[in-house]
Coordinates of C-alpha atoms in Angstrom, one line a residue:
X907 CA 162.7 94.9 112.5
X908 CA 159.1 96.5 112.1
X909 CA 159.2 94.4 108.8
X910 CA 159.8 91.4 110.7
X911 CA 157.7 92.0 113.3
X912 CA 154.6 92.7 111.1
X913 CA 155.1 89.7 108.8
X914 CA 154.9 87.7 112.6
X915 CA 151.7 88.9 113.5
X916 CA 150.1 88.1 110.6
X917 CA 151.4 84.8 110.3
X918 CA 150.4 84.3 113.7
X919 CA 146.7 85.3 113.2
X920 CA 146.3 82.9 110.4
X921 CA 147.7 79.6 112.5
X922 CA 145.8 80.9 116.2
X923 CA 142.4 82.0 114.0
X924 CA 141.9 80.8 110.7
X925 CA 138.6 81.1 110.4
X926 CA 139.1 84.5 111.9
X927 CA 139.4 85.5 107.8
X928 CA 136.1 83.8 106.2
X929 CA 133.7 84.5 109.4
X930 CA 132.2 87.7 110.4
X931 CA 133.0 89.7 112.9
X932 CA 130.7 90.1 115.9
X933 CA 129.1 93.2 115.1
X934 CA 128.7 91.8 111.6
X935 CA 127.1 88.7 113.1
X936 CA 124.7 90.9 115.9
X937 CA 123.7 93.1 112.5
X938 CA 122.8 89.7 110.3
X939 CA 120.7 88.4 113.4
X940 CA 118.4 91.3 113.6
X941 CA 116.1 92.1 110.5
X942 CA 114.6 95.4 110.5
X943 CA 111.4 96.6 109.9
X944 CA 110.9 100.6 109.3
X945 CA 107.4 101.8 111.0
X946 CA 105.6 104.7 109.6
X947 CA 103.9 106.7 112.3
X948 CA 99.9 107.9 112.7
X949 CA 99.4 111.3 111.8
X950 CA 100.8 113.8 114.5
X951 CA 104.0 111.4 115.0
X952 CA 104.6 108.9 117.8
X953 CA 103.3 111.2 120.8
X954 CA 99.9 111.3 119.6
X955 CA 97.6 108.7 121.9
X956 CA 97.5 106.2 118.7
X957 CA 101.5 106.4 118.4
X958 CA 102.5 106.2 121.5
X959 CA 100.0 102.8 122.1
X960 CA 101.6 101.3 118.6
X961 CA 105.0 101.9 120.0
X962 CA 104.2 100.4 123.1
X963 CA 102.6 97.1 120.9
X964 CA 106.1 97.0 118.7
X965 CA 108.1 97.0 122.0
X966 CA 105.7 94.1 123.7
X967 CA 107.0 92.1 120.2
X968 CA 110.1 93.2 120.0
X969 CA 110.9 91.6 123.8
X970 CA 108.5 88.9 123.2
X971 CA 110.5 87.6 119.8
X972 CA 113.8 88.2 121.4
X973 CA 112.7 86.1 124.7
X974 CA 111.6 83.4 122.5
X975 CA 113.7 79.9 121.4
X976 CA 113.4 80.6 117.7
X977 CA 112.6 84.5 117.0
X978 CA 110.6 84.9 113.6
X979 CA 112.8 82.9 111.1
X980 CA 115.8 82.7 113.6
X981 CA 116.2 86.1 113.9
X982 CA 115.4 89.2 116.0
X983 CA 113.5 91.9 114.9
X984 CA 113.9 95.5 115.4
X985 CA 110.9 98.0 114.6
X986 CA 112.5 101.3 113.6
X987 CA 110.2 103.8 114.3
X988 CA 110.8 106.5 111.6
X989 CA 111.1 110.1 113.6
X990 CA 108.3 112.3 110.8
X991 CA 104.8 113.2 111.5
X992 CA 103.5 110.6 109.4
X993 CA 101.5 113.4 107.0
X994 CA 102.2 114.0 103.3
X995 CA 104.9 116.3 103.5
X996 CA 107.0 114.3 106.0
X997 CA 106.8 111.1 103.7
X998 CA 107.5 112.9 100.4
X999 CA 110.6 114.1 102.0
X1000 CA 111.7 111.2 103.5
X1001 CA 114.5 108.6 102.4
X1002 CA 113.8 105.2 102.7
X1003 CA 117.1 103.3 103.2
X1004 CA 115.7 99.8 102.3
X1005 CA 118.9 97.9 103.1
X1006 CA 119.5 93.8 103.2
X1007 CA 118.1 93.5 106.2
X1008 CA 115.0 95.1 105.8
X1009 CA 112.2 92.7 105.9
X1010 CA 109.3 95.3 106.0
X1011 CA 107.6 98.8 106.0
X1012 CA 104.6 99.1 108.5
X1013 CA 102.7 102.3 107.7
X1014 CA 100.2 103.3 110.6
X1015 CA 99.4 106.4 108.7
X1016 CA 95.8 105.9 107.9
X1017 CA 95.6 108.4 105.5
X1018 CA 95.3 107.7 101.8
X1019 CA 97.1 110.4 100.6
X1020 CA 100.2 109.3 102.7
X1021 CA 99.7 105.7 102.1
X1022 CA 99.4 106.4 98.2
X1023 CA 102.7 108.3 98.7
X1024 CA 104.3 105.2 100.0
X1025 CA 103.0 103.0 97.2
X1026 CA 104.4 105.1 94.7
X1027 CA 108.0 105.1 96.8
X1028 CA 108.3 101.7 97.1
X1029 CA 106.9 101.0 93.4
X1030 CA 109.1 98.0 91.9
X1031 CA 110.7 97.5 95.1
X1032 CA 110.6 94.1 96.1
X1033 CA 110.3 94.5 100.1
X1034 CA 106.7 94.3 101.6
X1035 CA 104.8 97.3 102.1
X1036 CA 102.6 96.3 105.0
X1037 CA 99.5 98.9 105.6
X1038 CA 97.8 99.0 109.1
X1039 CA 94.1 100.1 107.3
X1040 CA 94.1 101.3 103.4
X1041 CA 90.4 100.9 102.5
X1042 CA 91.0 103.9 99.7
X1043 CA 94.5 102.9 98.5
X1044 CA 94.2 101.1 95.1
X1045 CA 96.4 98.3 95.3
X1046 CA 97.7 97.4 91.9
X1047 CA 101.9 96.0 93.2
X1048 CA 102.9 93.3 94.5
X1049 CA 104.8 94.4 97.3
X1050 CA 101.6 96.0 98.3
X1051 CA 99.2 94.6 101.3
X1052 CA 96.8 96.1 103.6
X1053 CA 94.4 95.5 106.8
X1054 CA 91.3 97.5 105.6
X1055 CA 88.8 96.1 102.4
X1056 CA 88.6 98.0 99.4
X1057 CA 86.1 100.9 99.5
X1058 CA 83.9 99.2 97.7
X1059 CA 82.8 96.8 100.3
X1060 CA 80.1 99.4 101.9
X1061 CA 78.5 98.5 98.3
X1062 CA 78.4 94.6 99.4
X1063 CA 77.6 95.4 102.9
X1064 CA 74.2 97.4 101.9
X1065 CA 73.2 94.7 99.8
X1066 CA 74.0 92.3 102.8
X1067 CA 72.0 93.8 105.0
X1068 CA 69.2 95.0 102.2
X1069 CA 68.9 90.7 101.9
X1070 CA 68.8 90.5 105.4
X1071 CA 66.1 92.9 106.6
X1072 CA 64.0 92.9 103.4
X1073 CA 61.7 91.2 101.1
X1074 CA 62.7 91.4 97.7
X1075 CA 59.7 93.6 96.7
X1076 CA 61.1 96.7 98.5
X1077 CA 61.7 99.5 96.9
X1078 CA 65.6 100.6 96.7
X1079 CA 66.6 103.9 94.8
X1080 CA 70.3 103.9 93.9
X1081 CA 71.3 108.4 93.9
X1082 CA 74.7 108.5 92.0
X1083 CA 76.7 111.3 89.8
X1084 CA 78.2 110.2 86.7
X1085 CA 80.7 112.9 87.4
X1086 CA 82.4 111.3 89.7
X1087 CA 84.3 108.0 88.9
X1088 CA 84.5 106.0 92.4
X1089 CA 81.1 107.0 92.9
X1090 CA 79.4 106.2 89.4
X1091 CA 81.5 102.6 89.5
X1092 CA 81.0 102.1 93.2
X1093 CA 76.5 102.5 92.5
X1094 CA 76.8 100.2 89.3
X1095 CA 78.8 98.0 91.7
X1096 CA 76.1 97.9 94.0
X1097 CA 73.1 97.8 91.6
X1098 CA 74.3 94.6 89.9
X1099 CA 74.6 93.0 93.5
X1100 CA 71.3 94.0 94.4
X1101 CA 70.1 92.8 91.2
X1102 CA 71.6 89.3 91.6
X1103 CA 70.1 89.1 95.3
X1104 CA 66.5 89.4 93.5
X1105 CA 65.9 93.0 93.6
X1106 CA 64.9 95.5 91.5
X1107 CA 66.6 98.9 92.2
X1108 CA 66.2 101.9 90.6
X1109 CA 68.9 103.9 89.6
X1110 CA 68.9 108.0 90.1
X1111 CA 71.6 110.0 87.9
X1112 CA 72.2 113.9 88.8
X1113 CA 75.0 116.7 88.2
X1114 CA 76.6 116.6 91.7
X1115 CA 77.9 119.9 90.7
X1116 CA 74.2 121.3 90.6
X1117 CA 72.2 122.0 93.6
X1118 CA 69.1 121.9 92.3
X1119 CA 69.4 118.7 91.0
X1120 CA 69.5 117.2 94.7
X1121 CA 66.2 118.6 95.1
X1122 CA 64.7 117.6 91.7
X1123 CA 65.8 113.7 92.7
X1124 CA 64.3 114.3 96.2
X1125 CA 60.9 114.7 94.8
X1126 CA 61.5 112.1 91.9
X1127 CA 61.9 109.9 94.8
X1128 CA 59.5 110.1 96.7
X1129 CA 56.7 109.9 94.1
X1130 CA 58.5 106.9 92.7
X1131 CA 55.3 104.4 92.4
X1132 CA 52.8 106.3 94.4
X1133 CA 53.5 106.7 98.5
X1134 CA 54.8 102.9 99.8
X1135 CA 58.0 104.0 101.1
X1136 CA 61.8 102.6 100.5
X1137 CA 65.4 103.2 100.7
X1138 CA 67.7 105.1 99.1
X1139 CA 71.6 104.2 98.7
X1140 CA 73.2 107.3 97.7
X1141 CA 76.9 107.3 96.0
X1142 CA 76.6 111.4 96.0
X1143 CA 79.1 112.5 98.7
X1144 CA 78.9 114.3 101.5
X1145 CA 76.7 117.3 99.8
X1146 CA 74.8 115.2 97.9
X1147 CA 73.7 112.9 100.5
X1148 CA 72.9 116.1 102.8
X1149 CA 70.6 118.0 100.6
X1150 CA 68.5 114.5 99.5
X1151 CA 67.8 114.0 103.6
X1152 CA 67.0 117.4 104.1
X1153 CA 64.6 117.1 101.7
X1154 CA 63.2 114.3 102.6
X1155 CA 62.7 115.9 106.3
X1156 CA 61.3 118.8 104.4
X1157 CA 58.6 116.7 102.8
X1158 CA 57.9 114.8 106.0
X1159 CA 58.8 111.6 103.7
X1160 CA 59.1 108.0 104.8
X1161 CA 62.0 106.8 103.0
X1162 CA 65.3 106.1 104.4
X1163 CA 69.0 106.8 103.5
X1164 CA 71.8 104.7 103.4
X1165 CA 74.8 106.6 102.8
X1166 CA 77.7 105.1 101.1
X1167 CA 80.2 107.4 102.5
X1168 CA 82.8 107.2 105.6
X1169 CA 80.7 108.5 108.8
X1170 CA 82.1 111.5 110.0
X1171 CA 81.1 114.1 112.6
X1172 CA 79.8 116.1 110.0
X1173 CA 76.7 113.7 109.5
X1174 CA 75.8 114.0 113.0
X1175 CA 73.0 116.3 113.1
X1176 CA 71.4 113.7 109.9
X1177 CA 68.8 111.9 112.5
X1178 CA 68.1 107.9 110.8
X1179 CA 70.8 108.3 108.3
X1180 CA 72.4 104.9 107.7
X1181 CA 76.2 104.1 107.0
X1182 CA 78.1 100.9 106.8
X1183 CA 81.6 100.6 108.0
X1184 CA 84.6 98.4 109.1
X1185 CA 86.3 100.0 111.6
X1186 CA 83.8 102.8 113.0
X1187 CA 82.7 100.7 116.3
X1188 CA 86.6 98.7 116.2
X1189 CA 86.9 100.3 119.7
X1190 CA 84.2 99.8 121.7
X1191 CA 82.7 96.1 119.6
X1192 CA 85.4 95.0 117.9
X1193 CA 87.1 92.9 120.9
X1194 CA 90.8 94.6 121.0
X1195 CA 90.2 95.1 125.1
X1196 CA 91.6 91.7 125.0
X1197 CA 95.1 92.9 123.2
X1198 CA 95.0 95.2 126.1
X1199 CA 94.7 92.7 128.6
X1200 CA 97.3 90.6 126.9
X1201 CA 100.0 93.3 127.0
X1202 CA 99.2 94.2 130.7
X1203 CA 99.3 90.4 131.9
X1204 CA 102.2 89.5 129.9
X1205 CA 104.5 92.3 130.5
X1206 CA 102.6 95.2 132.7
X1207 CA 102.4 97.5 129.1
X1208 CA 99.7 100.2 129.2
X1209 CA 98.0 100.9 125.8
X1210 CA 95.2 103.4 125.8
X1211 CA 94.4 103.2 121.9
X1212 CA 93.5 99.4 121.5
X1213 CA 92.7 99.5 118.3
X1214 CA 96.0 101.0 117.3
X1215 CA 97.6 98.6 119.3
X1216 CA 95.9 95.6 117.9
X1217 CA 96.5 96.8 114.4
X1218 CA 100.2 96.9 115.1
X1219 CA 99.9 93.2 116.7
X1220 CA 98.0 92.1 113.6
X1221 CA 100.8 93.4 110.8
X1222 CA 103.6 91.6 113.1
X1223 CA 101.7 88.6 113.4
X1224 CA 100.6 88.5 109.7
X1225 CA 104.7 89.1 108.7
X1226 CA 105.6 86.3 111.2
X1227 CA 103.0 83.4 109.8
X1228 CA 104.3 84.6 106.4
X1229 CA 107.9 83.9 107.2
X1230 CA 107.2 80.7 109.1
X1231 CA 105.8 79.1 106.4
X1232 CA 109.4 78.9 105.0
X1233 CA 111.9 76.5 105.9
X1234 CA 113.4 76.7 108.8
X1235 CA 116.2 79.0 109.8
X1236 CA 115.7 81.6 107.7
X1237 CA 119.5 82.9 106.7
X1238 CA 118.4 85.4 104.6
X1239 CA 115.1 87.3 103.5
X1240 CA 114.5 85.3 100.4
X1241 CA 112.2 88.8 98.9
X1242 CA 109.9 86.6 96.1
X1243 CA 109.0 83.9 98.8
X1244 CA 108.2 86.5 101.6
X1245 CA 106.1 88.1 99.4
X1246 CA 104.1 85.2 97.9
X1247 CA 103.8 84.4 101.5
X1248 CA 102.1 86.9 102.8
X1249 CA 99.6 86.5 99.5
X1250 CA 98.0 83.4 101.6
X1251 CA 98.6 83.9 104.9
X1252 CA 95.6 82.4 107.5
X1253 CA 94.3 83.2 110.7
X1254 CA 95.3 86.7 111.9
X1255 CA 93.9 87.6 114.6
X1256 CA 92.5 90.8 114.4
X1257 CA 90.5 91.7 117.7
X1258 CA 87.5 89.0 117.8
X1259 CA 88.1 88.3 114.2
X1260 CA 90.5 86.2 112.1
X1261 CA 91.5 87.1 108.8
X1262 CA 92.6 85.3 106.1
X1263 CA 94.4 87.0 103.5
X1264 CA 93.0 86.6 99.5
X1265 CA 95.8 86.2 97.1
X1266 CA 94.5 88.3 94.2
X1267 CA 93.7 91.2 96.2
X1268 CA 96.2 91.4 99.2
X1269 CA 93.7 92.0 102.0
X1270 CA 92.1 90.1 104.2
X1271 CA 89.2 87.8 102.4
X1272 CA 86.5 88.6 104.8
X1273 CA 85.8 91.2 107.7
X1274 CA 82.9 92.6 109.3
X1275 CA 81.4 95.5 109.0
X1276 CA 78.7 97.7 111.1
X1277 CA 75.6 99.4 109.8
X1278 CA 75.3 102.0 112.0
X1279 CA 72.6 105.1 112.3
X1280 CA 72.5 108.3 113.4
X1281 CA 70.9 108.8 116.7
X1282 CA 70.9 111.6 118.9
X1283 CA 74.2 113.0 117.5
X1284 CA 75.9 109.8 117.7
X1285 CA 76.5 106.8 116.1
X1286 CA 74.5 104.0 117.3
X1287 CA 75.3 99.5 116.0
X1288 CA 71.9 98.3 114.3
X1289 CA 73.6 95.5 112.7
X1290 CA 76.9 93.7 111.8
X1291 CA 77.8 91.9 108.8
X1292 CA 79.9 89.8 107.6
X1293 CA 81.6 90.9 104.1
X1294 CA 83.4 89.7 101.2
X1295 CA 86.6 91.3 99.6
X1296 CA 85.8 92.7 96.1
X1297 CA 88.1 92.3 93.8
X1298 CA 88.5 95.9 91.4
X1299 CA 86.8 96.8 88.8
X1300 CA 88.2 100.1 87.2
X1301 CA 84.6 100.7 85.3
X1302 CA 81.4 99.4 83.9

């Protein structure tokens, strides 16, 4: 009888639901709707200021997508915010379980050394890795895009605003080590620029290991053709750059530095020193109030890190544009199409500016970038320009 029976169920499933055999179940249905993206939190984990304002940002898109007629592609999406600190250790330790339904990784680290970490776990992999800033991560794969210009851009900017502000008489001393790779490429980098904009810059070579060197280039410097004074780019690093300004206070000179490094609080007691950089006034000049205002209107959401917020908007909407330029649905993640996509994506709005992204070097083609000085311990905007993406040059 319990033979009999059986063989009657089944034979009644297969007339009542036929298609119960070829279609998915429910859950199996719910799971292909969704696409997943894992998120890589800012250093100090999700309930730092920055992390908790990028998960409020990934919410505000999660319920805007799902509200909408056609989600991104047809689909939901559902940011898994991965529960590590987002430091080095954390992300060396971590398994990445990149399944079918994975259509990104969003790091929000903005740390190199974490960031290079991913790279190198996600090496050959053929899902995007998607990073919030990355202006020292060498991108060479790719699966590899980021936010930020290469480091290399503080070498254009300088010579932007050297054209701007200058005649083409003015004297500019380039202060480099040979020892040090980034820096020795980045002030041969800069050198030819200034060249082709119709200057003539001298360049300064020293032991960045030595001291006394600093010193020796200080003076060099200063007596270069007689007392009319001029500017000095220096490629030397924190130290470096240190010791030739105190000098130059010692000897009461004239000249002026322009430092090719990332401002920090260390520089703060360096009265007139000069820096360009992308994201160092984001906050208060770079327009993301109004990604605050947007989440607030729209949905009542509270971000008190803008800039993390925006950055977080930016990434989605960059993935979005790149899968909408495919046709419509999208059944599956079709992995070589999403990532040539995102090679040429256009308009992303990024605070008050739009970026479009260059194919050869996976970042955006353009951003701007402040020259900012030191006054009274604090970084003050003497100028913004406009620069392009350079593409890498391993040497000279």
């Amino acid at each position: 009888m319990r033979k009999i029976f059986a063989l009657l169920v089944i034979i009644l499933c297969v007339v009542s639901t036929n298609k119960a055999f070829c279609a998915p179940s429910r859950q199996q249905q719910a799971h292909d709707w969704v696409w997943n993206v894992l998120v890589i939190p800012p250093s100090g984990g999700w309930n730092t200021e920055p992390g908790i304002s990028i998960n409020t940002a990934l919410s505000w898109v999660e319920r805007e997508i799902s509200e909408s007629s056609n989600g991104i592609g047809g689909h939901d999406v559902h940011f898994t915010r991965l529960n590590i600190s987002g430091d080095l250790a954390s992300v060396q330790k971590l398994r990445l379980d990149i399944g079918t339904h994975t259509a990104a990784v969003m790091s929000f680290a903005l740390a190199s050394d974490v960031d290079s970490a991913l790279v190198a776990r996600l090496a050959g992999r053929d899902v995007p890795l998607m990073i919030a800033g990355g202006e020292s991560v060498l991108i060479d794969s790719r699966n590899v895009f980021a936010l930020d210009l290469y480091r290399d851009y503080r070498a254009a900017a300088f010579t932007e605003y050297a054209r701007a502000i200058y005649d083409k008489d003015k004297r500019i001393a380039l202060a480099a080590s040979r020892f040090t790779v980034n820096q020795e490429r980045e002030a041969k980098i800069c050198y030819n620029m200034l060249d082709a904009a119709g200057f003539m810059p001298m360049p300064y070579w020293a032991d960045a290991s030595a001291r006394d060197s600093f010193i020796m280039m200080s003076e060099e410097i200063e007596s270069y053709e007689g007392e009319k004074a001029g500017v000095v780019i220096s490629f030397m690093g924190g130290m470096g750059a240190r010791e030739i300004w105190r000098n130059f206070m010692r000897l009461r000179s004239s000249w002026r530095l322009w430092n090719c490094a990332e401002p920090d609080d260390t520089y703060l007691s360096c009265r007139g020193m000069i820096f360009a950089d992308q994201n160092i006034l984001l906050d208060s000049a770079g327009g993301f109030i109004e990604t605050k205002r947007m989440l607030w209107r729209s949905r009542a959401m509270q971000v008190s890190d803008s800039v993390a917020a925006g950055r977080a908007v930016a990434l989605y909407e960059w993935l979005k544009r790149a899968v909408d330029m495919m046709p419509q649905p999208v059944d599956n993640i079709p992995r070589a199409a999403l990532l040539r996509n995102l090679e040429r994506v256009q308009a992303v709005p990024f605070g008050r500016q739009v970026l479009n992204i260059a194919p050869g070097l996976h970042r955006p083609t353009n951003r701007d970038v402040y020259i900012v000085d030191v006054h009274e311990r604090a970084y003050r905007s003497i100028d913004v320009v406009n620069v392009r993406g350079l593409a890498y040059v391993p040497s000279y």
